Amino acid sequence: MGSRHTGRCSMTQTRKKAAKPAAPVQSDWDRQLETERMHDRHYHRDPQPVPASRRFVVGQLVRYGSLPDCRVDVVEDEGRTLVISYANRGVKYGKPYDHGNRLPRVVRWHDVLPVVEEAPRQFTTDDNVWRRMTARPSTLDALIGNARRWGLIDSPDYQRSYVWTDENRANFLKSIFDQNDIGKFILVVHDYHETRVEVLDGKQRLKTLLDFTDSRFPYRGVYYHELHWRDRHIFNETLVQWIEVNRARVKRSDLLWLFLAVNAGGVPQTEEHVAHVRALYEEALRSEQALTLPA
């Protein structure tokens, strides 16, 4: 009995002696770089055929997203792939940190910008009315439900009356059932407590949606309430984007300018109606300028 026990112990000791030496401890840099290369191989499995149009050199300062103090450490694949390093500092849970080291990131050349002297701003402005809007992805069912709940201001003075024919409405509904893009809707919200909205863009389309779902007219002989459940589900779940404009944040001239800018498509506006809206726009500008002049 004792000899068998001794034998097992000696075998265990032999296995321990024959064990492979432990792998060398990786530094934070090596461990992070290995992970980065694994991610790069996963997300960019095929070599990029497009040659790099921006050339970088080792040591060059660059910008990559919001990472701080980035520079190029390695240039690979004829400039298509870069290994950059960045300072391991930032803010976490509202508290700033700085570990005093640098970490690598494997990136593609088109995601990196060189640090250069920027040209003066000349193409955009913060006062653009488009920057004072909120885009909201939605479904048709949600859009129609909100329109009913809010209550629509039916005919602002810059809007034309309902002009779509039966053919226009049928073509629009066909686009929905075919799952084609039906454009965006721009809604002007007047009061968030007793919400009333006016439709700046999409009046004909929204009216068609409301009337069809109210079964006021059929599509190819079938009313909304008669649709197969699958057709009705696809109709209701069609994705659409509506853009919300807070009336308190824009001037009347902004709304009229928007109307003229976005209503170039669809059923063409008549020359008389465009001239009417332009006259309203110029009148609004004169009124707003008069309000800003000193007494």
Coordinates of C-alpha atoms in Angstrom, one line a residue:
M1 CA 0.0 0.0 0.0
G2 CA 2.7 2.4 1.0
S3 CA 4.7 1.7 -2.2
R4 CA 1.8 2.5 -4.4
H5 CA 1.2 5.8 -2.6
T6 CA 4.8 6.7 -3.0
G7 CA 4.7 5.9 -6.7
R8 CA 1.7 8.2 -7.3
C9 CA 3.6 11.0 -5.5
S10 CA 6.7 10.5 -7.6
M11 CA 4.6 10.5 -10.8
T12 CA 3.0 13.8 -9.7
Q13 CA 6.4 15.3 -9.0
T14 CA 7.6 14.1 -12.4
R15 CA 4.7 15.7 -14.2
K16 CA 5.3 19.0 -12.3
K17 CA 8.9 18.9 -13.3
A18 CA 8.0 18.3 -17.0
A19 CA 5.5 21.2 -17.1
K20 CA 6.1 23.8 -19.7
P21 CA 7.6 27.1 -18.6
A22 CA 5.0 29.9 -18.0
A23 CA 4.5 32.3 -20.9
P24 CA 6.1 35.7 -20.6
V25 CA 3.9 38.3 -19.0
Q26 CA 2.6 40.7 -21.7
S27 CA 2.7 44.4 -21.2
D28 CA -0.5 46.5 -21.5
W29 CA 0.8 47.7 -24.9
D30 CA 1.4 44.2 -26.3
R31 CA -1.9 42.8 -24.9
Q32 CA -3.9 45.8 -26.4
L33 CA -2.1 45.6 -29.7
E34 CA -2.9 41.8 -30.0
T35 CA -6.5 42.5 -29.3
E36 CA -6.6 45.4 -31.8
R37 CA -5.1 43.2 -34.6
M38 CA -7.6 40.5 -33.8
H39 CA -10.5 43.0 -34.2
D40 CA -8.9 44.4 -37.4
R41 CA -8.7 40.9 -38.9
H42 CA -12.3 40.3 -38.0
Y43 CA -13.8 43.5 -39.4
H44 CA -11.5 43.9 -42.3
R45 CA -11.0 40.4 -43.7
D46 CA -10.2 41.4 -47.2
P47 CA -7.4 43.8 -48.2
Q48 CA -8.6 47.2 -49.2
P49 CA -8.1 47.6 -53.0
V50 CA -8.3 51.4 -52.8
P51 CA -4.9 53.0 -52.3
A52 CA -4.4 55.5 -49.6
S53 CA -4.7 59.1 -50.8
R54 CA -3.4 60.5 -47.5
R55 CA 0.1 59.5 -46.6
F56 CA 1.3 59.3 -43.1
V57 CA 4.8 58.8 -41.6
V58 CA 5.9 57.3 -38.3
G59 CA 5.8 59.9 -35.5
Q60 CA 3.3 62.1 -37.3
L61 CA 0.6 63.7 -35.1
V62 CA -2.9 62.7 -36.2
R63 CA -6.6 63.0 -35.2
Y64 CA -8.7 59.8 -34.7
G65 CA -12.1 60.3 -33.2
S66 CA -11.9 61.7 -29.7
L67 CA -8.8 59.9 -28.6
P68 CA -6.2 62.3 -27.1
D69 CA -2.7 63.0 -28.3
C70 CA -2.6 60.5 -31.2
R71 CA 0.5 59.8 -33.3
V72 CA 1.5 57.2 -35.9
D73 CA 3.7 54.4 -34.7
V74 CA 3.6 51.9 -37.6
V75 CA 2.6 52.2 -41.3
E76 CA 1.6 48.9 -42.9
D77 CA 0.0 47.6 -46.2
E78 CA 1.4 50.5 -48.3
G79 CA -0.2 53.0 -46.0
R80 CA -3.7 51.5 -45.8
T81 CA -3.3 50.3 -42.2
L82 CA -1.8 52.3 -39.4
V83 CA -0.9 51.5 -35.8
I84 CA -1.4 54.7 -33.8
S85 CA -0.9 55.3 -30.2
Y86 CA -2.9 57.6 -27.9
A87 CA -2.5 58.9 -24.3
N88 CA -4.3 56.7 -21.8
R89 CA -6.3 59.5 -20.2
G90 CA -9.8 60.8 -20.2
V91 CA -13.0 61.0 -18.1
K92 CA -14.7 58.0 -16.6
Y93 CA -18.0 58.3 -14.6
G94 CA -17.4 62.0 -14.4
K95 CA -13.9 61.7 -13.0
P96 CA -10.8 62.5 -15.0
Y97 CA -8.0 60.0 -15.1
D98 CA -4.5 59.8 -16.5
H99 CA -2.5 56.6 -16.3
G100 CA 0.6 58.1 -17.7
N101 CA 1.0 55.5 -20.5
R102 CA 0.1 55.1 -24.2
L103 CA -2.1 52.5 -25.8
P104 CA -2.2 51.3 -29.4
R105 CA -5.1 51.3 -31.9
V106 CA -5.1 49.6 -35.3
V107 CA -6.9 51.9 -37.8
R108 CA -7.5 52.4 -41.5
W109 CA -6.0 55.4 -43.2
H110 CA -9.4 56.9 -44.2
D111 CA -10.5 57.2 -40.6
V112 CA -7.4 59.3 -39.6
L113 CA -6.8 63.0 -40.3
P114 CA -3.5 64.7 -40.1
V115 CA -3.0 67.5 -37.6
V116 CA -2.8 70.6 -39.7
E117 CA -3.7 74.3 -39.6
E118 CA -7.4 74.4 -40.4
A119 CA -8.8 76.6 -43.0
P120 CA -11.2 79.4 -41.8
R121 CA -14.8 78.4 -41.5
Q122 CA -16.6 79.5 -44.7
F123 CA -19.1 76.8 -45.7
T124 CA -21.5 76.4 -42.7
T125 CA -23.1 78.5 -40.0
D126 CA -24.6 77.7 -36.6
D127 CA -27.5 80.0 -37.5
N128 CA -28.8 77.6 -40.2
V129 CA -32.4 76.6 -39.4
W130 CA -31.7 73.0 -40.2
R131 CA -29.5 72.9 -37.0
R132 CA -32.6 73.8 -34.9
M133 CA -34.5 70.7 -35.9
T134 CA -34.8 67.2 -34.3
A135 CA -34.9 64.2 -36.5
R136 CA -37.0 61.3 -35.2
P137 CA -37.1 57.8 -36.8
S138 CA -40.5 56.3 -36.5
T139 CA -43.0 53.9 -38.0
L140 CA -46.0 54.9 -40.1
D141 CA -48.3 53.7 -37.3
A142 CA -46.6 56.0 -34.8
L143 CA -46.6 58.9 -37.1
I144 CA -50.3 58.6 -37.9
G145 CA -51.2 58.0 -34.3
N146 CA -49.2 61.2 -33.2
A147 CA -50.8 63.2 -36.0
R148 CA -54.3 62.2 -34.7
R149 CA -53.4 62.9 -31.1
W150 CA -51.7 66.2 -31.7
G151 CA -54.3 67.8 -33.9
L152 CA -53.2 69.4 -37.1
I153 CA -53.3 73.1 -38.1
D154 CA -55.0 72.3 -41.4
S155 CA -54.0 75.1 -43.7
P156 CA -51.3 77.6 -42.9
D157 CA -51.3 80.5 -45.2
Y158 CA -48.2 79.3 -47.1
Q159 CA -49.7 75.9 -47.8
R160 CA -51.7 75.0 -50.9
S161 CA -55.0 73.0 -50.6
Y162 CA -55.1 69.3 -51.1
V163 CA -54.3 68.7 -54.8
W164 CA -53.4 65.0 -55.0
T165 CA -55.5 62.9 -57.5
D166 CA -56.6 59.3 -57.0
E167 CA -53.6 58.3 -59.1
N168 CA -51.2 60.3 -56.9
R169 CA -52.6 58.6 -53.8
A170 CA -52.4 55.1 -55.4
N171 CA -48.8 55.6 -56.4
F172 CA -47.9 56.8 -53.0
L173 CA -49.5 53.8 -51.3
K174 CA -47.8 51.4 -53.8
S175 CA -44.5 52.9 -52.7
I176 CA -45.3 51.9 -49.1
F177 CA -46.4 48.4 -49.9
D178 CA -43.3 47.9 -52.1
Q179 CA -41.2 49.2 -49.2
N180 CA -39.7 52.1 -51.1
D181 CA -38.6 55.3 -49.5
I182 CA -41.5 57.8 -49.1
G183 CA -39.4 60.8 -48.0
K184 CA -39.4 62.7 -44.7
F185 CA -42.1 64.7 -43.0
I186 CA -41.4 68.1 -41.4
L187 CA -43.8 69.0 -38.6
V188 CA -43.8 72.4 -36.8
V189 CA -44.8 72.0 -33.2
H190 CA -46.5 75.0 -31.7
D191 CA -47.2 74.1 -28.1
Y192 CA -45.8 71.2 -26.1
H193 CA -48.6 71.5 -23.5
E194 CA -51.6 71.7 -25.9
T195 CA -49.7 70.3 -28.9
R196 CA -50.8 71.5 -32.2
V197 CA -48.7 71.0 -35.3
E198 CA -48.6 72.2 -38.9
V199 CA -47.2 70.1 -41.7
L200 CA -44.5 72.1 -43.4
D201 CA -43.5 69.2 -45.7
G202 CA -45.6 66.1 -46.4
K203 CA -49.1 67.6 -46.2
Q204 CA -50.4 65.6 -49.2
R205 CA -48.8 62.4 -48.0
L206 CA -49.9 62.7 -44.4
K207 CA -53.5 63.5 -45.5
T208 CA -53.4 60.4 -47.8
L209 CA -52.2 58.2 -44.9
L210 CA -54.9 59.5 -42.5
D211 CA -57.7 59.1 -45.1
F212 CA -56.6 55.6 -46.1
T213 CA -56.3 54.3 -42.5
D214 CA -59.7 55.9 -41.8
S215 CA -61.0 53.7 -44.7
R216 CA -62.2 56.8 -46.6
F217 CA -60.9 55.4 -49.9
P218 CA -59.6 52.0 -51.1
Y219 CA -56.3 50.9 -52.6
R220 CA -56.9 48.7 -55.6
G221 CA -60.4 48.0 -54.4
V222 CA -59.3 47.1 -50.8
Y223 CA -60.0 49.3 -47.8
Y224 CA -57.5 49.5 -44.9
H225 CA -59.7 47.5 -42.5
E226 CA -60.0 44.8 -45.2
L227 CA -56.2 44.3 -45.6
H228 CA -54.7 41.0 -44.9
W229 CA -53.1 41.1 -41.5
R230 CA -49.6 40.7 -43.0
D231 CA -50.2 43.6 -45.5
R232 CA -51.5 45.8 -42.7
H233 CA -48.5 44.9 -40.4
I234 CA -46.0 45.8 -43.1
F235 CA -47.8 49.0 -43.8
N236 CA -47.9 50.0 -40.2
E237 CA -44.3 49.1 -39.5
T238 CA -42.8 50.9 -42.5
L239 CA -40.0 53.1 -41.3
V240 CA -40.2 56.8 -41.9
Q241 CA -38.4 59.9 -40.6
W242 CA -40.2 63.0 -39.4
I243 CA -38.4 66.1 -38.4
E244 CA -39.7 68.3 -35.6
V245 CA -39.3 72.0 -35.7
N246 CA -40.0 73.9 -32.4
R247 CA -42.0 77.0 -33.5
A248 CA -40.6 78.9 -30.5
R249 CA -37.1 78.6 -31.8
V250 CA -37.6 79.7 -35.4
K251 CA -38.8 82.9 -37.1
R252 CA -41.7 83.0 -39.5
S253 CA -39.2 83.8 -42.3
D254 CA -37.3 80.6 -41.4
L255 CA -40.4 78.5 -41.9
L256 CA -41.2 80.1 -45.3
W257 CA -37.6 79.7 -46.4
L258 CA -37.8 76.0 -45.4
F259 CA -41.0 75.6 -47.3
L260 CA -39.5 77.0 -50.5
A261 CA -36.3 74.9 -50.0
V262 CA -38.0 71.5 -49.5
N263 CA -41.0 71.7 -51.8
A264 CA -39.2 71.4 -55.1
G265 CA -40.2 67.7 -55.5
G266 CA -43.4 65.8 -55.6
V267 CA -46.3 67.3 -57.5
P268 CA -44.9 70.6 -58.7
Q269 CA -46.0 73.8 -57.0
T270 CA -47.7 76.2 -59.4
E271 CA -45.9 79.4 -60.3
E272 CA -48.6 81.4 -58.6
H273 CA -48.3 79.5 -55.4
V274 CA -44.5 79.8 -55.3
A275 CA -44.9 83.6 -56.0
H276 CA -47.4 83.8 -53.1
V277 CA -45.0 82.1 -50.6
R278 CA -42.1 84.3 -51.8
A279 CA -44.2 87.4 -51.2
L280 CA -45.0 86.1 -47.7
Y281 CA -41.3 85.4 -47.1
E282 CA -40.2 88.9 -48.2
E283 CA -43.0 90.4 -46.0
A284 CA -41.8 88.4 -43.0
L285 CA -38.2 89.5 -43.5
R286 CA -39.2 93.1 -43.7
S287 CA -41.3 92.8 -40.5
E288 CA -38.5 91.0 -38.6
Q289 CA -35.9 93.6 -39.8
A290 CA -38.2 96.4 -38.6
L291 CA -38.5 94.8 -35.2
T292 CA -34.7 94.8 -34.8
L293 CA -34.1 98.4 -35.9
P294 CA -33.6 100.9 -33.0
A295 CA -36.5 103.2 -32.4

